[in-house]
Short mmCIF file of C-alpha atoms in Angstrom, two decimals:
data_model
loop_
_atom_site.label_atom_id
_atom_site.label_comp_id
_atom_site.label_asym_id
_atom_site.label_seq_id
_atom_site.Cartn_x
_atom_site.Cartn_y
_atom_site.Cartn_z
CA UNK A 1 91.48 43.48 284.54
CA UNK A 2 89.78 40.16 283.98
CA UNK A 3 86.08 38.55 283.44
CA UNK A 4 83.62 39.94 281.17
CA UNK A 5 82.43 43.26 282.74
CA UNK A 6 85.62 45.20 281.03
CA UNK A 7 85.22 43.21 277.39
CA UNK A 8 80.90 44.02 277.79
CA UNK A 9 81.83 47.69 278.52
CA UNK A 10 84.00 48.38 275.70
CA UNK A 11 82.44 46.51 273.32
CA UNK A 12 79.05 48.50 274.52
CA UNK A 13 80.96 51.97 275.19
CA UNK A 14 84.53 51.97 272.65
CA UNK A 15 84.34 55.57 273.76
CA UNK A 16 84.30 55.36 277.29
CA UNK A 17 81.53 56.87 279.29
CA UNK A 18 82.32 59.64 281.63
CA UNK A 19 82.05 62.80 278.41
CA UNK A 20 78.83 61.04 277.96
CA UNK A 21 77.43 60.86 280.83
CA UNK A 22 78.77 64.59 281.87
CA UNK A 23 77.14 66.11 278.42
CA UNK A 24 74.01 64.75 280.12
CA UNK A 25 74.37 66.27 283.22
CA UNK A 26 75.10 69.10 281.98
CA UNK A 27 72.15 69.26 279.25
CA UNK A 28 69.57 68.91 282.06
CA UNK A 29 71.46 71.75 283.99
CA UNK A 30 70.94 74.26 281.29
CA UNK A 31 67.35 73.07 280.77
CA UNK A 32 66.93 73.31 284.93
CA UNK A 33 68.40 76.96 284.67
CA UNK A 34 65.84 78.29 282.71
CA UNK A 35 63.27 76.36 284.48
CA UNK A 36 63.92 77.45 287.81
CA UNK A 37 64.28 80.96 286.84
CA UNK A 38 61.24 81.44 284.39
CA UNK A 39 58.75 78.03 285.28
CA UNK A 40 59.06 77.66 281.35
CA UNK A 41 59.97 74.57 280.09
CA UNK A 42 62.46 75.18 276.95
CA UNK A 43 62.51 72.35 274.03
CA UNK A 44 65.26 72.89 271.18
CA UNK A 45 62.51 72.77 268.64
CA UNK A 46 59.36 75.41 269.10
CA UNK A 47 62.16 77.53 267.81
CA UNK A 48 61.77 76.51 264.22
CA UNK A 49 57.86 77.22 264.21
CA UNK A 50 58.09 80.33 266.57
CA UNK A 51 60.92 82.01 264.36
CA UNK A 52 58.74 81.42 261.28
CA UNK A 53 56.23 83.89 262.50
CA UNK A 54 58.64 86.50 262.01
CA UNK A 55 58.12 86.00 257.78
CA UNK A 56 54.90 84.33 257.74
CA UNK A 57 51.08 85.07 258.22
CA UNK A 58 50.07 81.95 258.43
CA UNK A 59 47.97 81.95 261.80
CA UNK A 60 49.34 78.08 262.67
CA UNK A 61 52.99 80.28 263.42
CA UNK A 62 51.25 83.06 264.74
CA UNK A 63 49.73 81.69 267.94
CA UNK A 64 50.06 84.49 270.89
CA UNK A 65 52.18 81.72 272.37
CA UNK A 66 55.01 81.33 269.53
CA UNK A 67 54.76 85.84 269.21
CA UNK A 68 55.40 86.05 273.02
CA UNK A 69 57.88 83.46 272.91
CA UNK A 70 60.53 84.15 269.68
CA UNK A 71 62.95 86.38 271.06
CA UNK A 72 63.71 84.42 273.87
CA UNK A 73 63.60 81.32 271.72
CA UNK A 74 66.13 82.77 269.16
CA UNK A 75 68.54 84.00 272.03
CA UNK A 76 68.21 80.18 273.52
CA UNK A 77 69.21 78.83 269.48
CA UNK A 78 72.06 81.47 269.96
CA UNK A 79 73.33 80.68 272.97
CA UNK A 80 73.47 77.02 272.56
CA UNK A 81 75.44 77.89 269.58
CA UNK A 82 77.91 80.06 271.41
CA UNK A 83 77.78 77.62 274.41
CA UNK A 84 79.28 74.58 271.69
CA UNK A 85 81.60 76.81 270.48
CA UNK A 86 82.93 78.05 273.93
CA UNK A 87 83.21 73.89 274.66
CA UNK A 88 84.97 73.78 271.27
CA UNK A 89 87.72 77.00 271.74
CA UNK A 90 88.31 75.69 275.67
CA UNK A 91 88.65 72.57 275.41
CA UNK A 92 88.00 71.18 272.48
CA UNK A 93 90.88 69.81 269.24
CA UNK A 94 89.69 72.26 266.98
CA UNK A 95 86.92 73.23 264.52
CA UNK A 96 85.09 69.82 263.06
CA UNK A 97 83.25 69.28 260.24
CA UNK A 98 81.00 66.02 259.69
CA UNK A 99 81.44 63.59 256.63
CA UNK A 100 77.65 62.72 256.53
CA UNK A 101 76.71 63.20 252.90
CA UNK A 102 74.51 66.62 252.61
CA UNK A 103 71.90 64.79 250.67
CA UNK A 104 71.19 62.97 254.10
CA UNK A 105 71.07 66.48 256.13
CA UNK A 106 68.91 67.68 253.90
CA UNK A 107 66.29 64.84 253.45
CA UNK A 108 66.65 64.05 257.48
CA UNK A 109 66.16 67.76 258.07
CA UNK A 110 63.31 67.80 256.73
CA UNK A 111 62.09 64.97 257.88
CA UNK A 112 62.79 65.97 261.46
CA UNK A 113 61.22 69.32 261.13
CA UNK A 114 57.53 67.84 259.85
CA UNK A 115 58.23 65.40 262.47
CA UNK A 116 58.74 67.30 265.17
CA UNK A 117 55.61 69.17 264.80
CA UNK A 118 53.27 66.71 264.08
CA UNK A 119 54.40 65.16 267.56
CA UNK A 120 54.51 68.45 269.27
CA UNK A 121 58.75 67.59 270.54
CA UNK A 122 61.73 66.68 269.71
CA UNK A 123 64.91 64.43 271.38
CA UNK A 124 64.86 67.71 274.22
CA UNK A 125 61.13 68.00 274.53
CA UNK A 126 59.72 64.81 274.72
CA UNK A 127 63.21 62.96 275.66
CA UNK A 128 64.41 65.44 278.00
CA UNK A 129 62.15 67.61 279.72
CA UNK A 130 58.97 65.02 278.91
CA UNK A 131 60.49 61.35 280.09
CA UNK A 132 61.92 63.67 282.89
CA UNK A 133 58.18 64.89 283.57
CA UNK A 134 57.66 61.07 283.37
CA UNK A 135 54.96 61.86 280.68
CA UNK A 136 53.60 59.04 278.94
CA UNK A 137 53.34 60.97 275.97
CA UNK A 138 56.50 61.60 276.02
CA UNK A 139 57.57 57.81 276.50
CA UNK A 140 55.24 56.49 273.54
CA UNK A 141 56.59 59.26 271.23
CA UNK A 142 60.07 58.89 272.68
CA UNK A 143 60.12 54.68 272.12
CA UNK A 144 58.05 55.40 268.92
CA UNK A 145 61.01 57.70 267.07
CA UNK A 146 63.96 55.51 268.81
CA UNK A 147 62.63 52.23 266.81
CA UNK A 148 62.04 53.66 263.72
CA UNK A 149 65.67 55.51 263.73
CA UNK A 150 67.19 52.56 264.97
CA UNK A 151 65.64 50.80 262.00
CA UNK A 152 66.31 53.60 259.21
CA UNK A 153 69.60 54.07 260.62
CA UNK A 154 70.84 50.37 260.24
CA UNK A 155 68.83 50.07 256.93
CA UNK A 156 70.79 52.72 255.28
CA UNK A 157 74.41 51.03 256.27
CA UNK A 158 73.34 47.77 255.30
CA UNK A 159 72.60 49.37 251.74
CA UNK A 160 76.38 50.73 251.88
CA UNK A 161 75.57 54.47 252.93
CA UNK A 162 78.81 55.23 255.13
CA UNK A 163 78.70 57.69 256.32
CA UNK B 1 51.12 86.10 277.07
CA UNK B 2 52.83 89.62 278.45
CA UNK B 3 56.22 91.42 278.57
CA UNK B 4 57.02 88.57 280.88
CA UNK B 5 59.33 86.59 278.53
CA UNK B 6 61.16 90.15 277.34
CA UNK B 7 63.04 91.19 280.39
CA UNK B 8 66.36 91.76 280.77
CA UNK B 9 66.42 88.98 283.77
CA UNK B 10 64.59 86.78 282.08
CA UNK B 11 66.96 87.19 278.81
CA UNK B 12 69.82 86.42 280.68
CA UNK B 13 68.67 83.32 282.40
CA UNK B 14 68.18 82.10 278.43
CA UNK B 15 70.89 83.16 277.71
CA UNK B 16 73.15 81.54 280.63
CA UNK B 17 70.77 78.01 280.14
CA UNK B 18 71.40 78.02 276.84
CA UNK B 19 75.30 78.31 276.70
CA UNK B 20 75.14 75.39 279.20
CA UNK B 21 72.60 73.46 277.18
CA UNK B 22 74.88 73.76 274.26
CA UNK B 23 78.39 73.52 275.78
CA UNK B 24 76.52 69.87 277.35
CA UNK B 25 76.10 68.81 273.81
CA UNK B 26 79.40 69.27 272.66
CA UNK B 27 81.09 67.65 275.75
CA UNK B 28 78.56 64.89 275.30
CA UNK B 29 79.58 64.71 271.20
CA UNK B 30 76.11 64.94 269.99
CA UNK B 31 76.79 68.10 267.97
CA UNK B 32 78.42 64.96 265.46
CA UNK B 33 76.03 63.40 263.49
CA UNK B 34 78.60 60.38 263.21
CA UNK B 35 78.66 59.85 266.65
CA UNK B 36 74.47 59.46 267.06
CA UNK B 37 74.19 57.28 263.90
CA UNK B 38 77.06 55.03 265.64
CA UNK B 39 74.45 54.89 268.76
CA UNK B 40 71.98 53.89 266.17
CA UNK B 41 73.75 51.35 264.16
CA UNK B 42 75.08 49.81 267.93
CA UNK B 43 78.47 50.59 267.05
CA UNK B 44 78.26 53.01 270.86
CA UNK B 45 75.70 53.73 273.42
CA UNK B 46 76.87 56.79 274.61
CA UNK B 47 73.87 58.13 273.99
CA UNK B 48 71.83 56.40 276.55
CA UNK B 49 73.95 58.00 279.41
CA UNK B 50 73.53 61.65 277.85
CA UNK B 51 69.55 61.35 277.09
CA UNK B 52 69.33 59.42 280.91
CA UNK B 53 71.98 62.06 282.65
CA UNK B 54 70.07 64.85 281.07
CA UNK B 55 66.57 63.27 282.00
CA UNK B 56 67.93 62.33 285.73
CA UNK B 57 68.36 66.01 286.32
CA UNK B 58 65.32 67.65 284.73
CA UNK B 59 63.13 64.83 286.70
CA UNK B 60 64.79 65.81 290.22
CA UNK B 61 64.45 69.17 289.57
CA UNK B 62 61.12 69.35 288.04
CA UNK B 63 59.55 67.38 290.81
CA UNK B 64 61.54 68.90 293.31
CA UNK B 65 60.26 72.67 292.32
CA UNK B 66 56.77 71.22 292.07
CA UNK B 67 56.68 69.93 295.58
CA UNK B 68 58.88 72.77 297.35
CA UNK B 69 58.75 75.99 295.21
CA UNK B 70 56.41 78.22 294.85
CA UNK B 71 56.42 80.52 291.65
CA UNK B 72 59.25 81.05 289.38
CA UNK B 73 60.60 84.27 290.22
CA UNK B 74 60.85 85.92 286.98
CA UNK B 75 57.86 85.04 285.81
CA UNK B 76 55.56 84.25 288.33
CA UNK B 77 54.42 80.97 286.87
CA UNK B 78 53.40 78.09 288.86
CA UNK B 79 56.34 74.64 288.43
CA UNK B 80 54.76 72.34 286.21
CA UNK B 81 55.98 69.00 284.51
CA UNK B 82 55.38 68.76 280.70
CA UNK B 83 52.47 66.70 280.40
CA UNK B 84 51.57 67.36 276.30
CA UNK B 85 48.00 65.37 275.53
CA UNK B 86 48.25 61.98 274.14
CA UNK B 87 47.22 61.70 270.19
CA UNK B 88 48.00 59.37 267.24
CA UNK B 89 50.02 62.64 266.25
CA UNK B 90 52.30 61.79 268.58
CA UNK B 91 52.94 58.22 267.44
CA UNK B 92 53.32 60.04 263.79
CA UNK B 93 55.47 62.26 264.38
CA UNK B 94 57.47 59.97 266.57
CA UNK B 95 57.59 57.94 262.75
CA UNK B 96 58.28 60.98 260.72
CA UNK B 97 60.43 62.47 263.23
CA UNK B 98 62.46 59.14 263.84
CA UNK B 99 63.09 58.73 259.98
CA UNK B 100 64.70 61.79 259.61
CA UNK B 101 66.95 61.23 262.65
CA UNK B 102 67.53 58.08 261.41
CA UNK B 103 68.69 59.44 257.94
CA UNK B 104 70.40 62.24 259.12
CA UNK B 105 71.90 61.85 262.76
CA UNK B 106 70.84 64.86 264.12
CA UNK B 107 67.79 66.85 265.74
CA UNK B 108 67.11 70.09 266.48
CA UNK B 109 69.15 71.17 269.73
CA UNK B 110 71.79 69.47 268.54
CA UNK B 111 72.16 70.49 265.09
CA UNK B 112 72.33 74.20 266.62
CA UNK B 113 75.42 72.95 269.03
CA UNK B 114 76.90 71.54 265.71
CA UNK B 115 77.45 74.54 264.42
CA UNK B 116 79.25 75.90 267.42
CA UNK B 117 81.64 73.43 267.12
CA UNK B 118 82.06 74.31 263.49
CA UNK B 119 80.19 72.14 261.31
CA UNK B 120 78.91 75.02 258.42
CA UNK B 121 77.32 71.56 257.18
CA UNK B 122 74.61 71.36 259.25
CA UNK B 123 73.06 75.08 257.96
CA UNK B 124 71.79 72.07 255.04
CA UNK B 125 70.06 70.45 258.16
CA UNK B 126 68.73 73.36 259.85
CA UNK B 127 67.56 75.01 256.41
CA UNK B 128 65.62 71.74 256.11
CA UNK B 129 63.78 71.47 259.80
CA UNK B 130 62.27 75.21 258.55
CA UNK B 131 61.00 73.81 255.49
CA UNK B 132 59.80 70.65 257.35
CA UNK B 133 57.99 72.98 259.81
CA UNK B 134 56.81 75.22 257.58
CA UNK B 135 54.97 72.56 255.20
CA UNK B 136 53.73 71.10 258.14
CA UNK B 137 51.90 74.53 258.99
CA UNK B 138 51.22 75.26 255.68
CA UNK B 139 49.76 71.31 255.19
CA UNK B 140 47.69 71.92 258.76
CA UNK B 141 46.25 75.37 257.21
CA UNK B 142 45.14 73.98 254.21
CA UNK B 143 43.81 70.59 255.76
CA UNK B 144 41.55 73.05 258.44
CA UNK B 145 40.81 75.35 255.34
CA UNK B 146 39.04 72.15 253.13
CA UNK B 147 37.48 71.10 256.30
CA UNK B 148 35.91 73.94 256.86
CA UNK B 149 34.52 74.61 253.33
CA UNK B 150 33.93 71.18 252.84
CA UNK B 151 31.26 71.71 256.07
CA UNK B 152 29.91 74.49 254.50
CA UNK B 153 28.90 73.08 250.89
CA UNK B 154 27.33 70.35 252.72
#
């Protein structure tokens, strides 16, 4: 091994690149599944909206759309659970559990859910299904949340958070 | 909207998309928030290949349905790309949505593949995305209500 494509490619990827790229693959699969066999287009995050319509009356959850739509979605949320832990008891090293302080899963979830539904998508939605639609839409709002958690991201480690 | 999305076919094809769609994110490691704020802070950019892998195969398949297939045949529906309207919502909730990534590591899809692989955690994070969501609706309700009365008394 010599010259500077090896040094660029682990400095860039310490990790490697094949899991990565093979998640991916496999992400788009599940998404193409469901596509080809219903025409429906299935984002991670209608779920949260669509579920709430099971507790509330507010008419904003109770579109015909989100009613006709939350079993299905909460099977989906299910089975992408089930589908990580099959990964995890085949092949994986074992149960994991993150070190990210809870105050920033609970501020960032929160954050994410408003988020998500002002913009009408989420990192499957609009970075998934909608840059794979080539949707411009889905491009601004993709480039839009990318910057902003690139910046918020780095802000937070310069200030010491870790992790 | 009709019994359509309540069939037993249709259930399964969920169900089978689904287990892929998760057992993708934890080969890919995005069920671990560590591993997307390391995209984030440069430290890896893993993440590139799974959002462009994942995007490389909905595109061909998208546009390859659209110009070859006819209906889906569980449903019936015509094969459309998602093509959501363009509004300054989208830029702020691109904002809002991007802070809380930023903050947190993780989004929706893959904070349900987190817990699969065991991260009881991330119930904190999903807990919160409902309580996002539902102020949101409960902020757009409200907003719509003034409006409306606010036409009225003048």
């Amino acid at each position: 091994m010599s010259g500077l494509t090896p040094l660029l490619v682990d400095g860039l990827f310490p990790n490697g690149i094949e899991h990565y790229a093979l998640g991916g693959l496999l992400i788009g699969l599940g998404t193409a599944v469901i596509y080809l066999g219903t025409g429906v287009i299935a984002g991670a995050s209608t779920f949260l909206e669509s579920t709430l319509s099971y507790v509330s009356d507010l008419p904003r959850f109770n579109k015909a759309k989100y009613v006709a739509s939350r079993d299905w979605r909460v099977v989906f949320t299910l089975s992408i659970v089930a589908g990580a832990a099959l990964y995890t008891v085949l092949f994986g090293d074992g149960w994991w559990v993150s070190d990210v302080q809870p105050w920033r899963f609970a501020v960032g979830g929160v954050l994410v859910g408003v988020g998500t539904r002002i913009g009408k998508g989420c990192t499957s939605g609009h970075g998934v299904c909608g840059v794979g639609s080539r949707s411009r839409t889905s491009l601004v709002n993709v480039a839009t949340f990318m910057l902003v958690a690139i910046g918020v991201a780095q802000l937070l480690s310069a200030l010491g958070v870790s992790p | 909207m009709s019994d359509d999305e309540r069939g037993l076919g249709f259930m399964l094809v969920v169900v089978a998309g689904g287990l892929i769609f998760g057992f993708g994110l934890a080969v890919s490691n995005m069920a671990r928030p560590e591993v997307v704020l390391d995209f984030l802070q440069f430290d890896d950019f893993g993440l590139v290949f799974v959002m462009g892998g994942a995007a490389v195969v909905t595109g061909t398949v998208f546009a390859l349905a659209e110009a070859f297939g006819d209906r889906a045949p569980l449903t019936g529906r015509d094969y459309g790309r998602r093509l959501k309207s363009f509004d300054k919502n989208v830029v702020v909730g691109g904002v809002v949505f991007g802070a809380g990534w930023g903050i947190s590591g993780i989004c929706p899809g893959a904070a349900y593949a987190s817990l699969g692989v065991g991260n009881y955690p991330i119930l904190i994070a999903i807990g919160g995305m409902f309580v996002g969501a539902y102020l949101q609706g409960l902020w757009r309700a409200r907003r719509a209500d003034s409006a409306a009365t606010g036409t009225a008394a003048d």
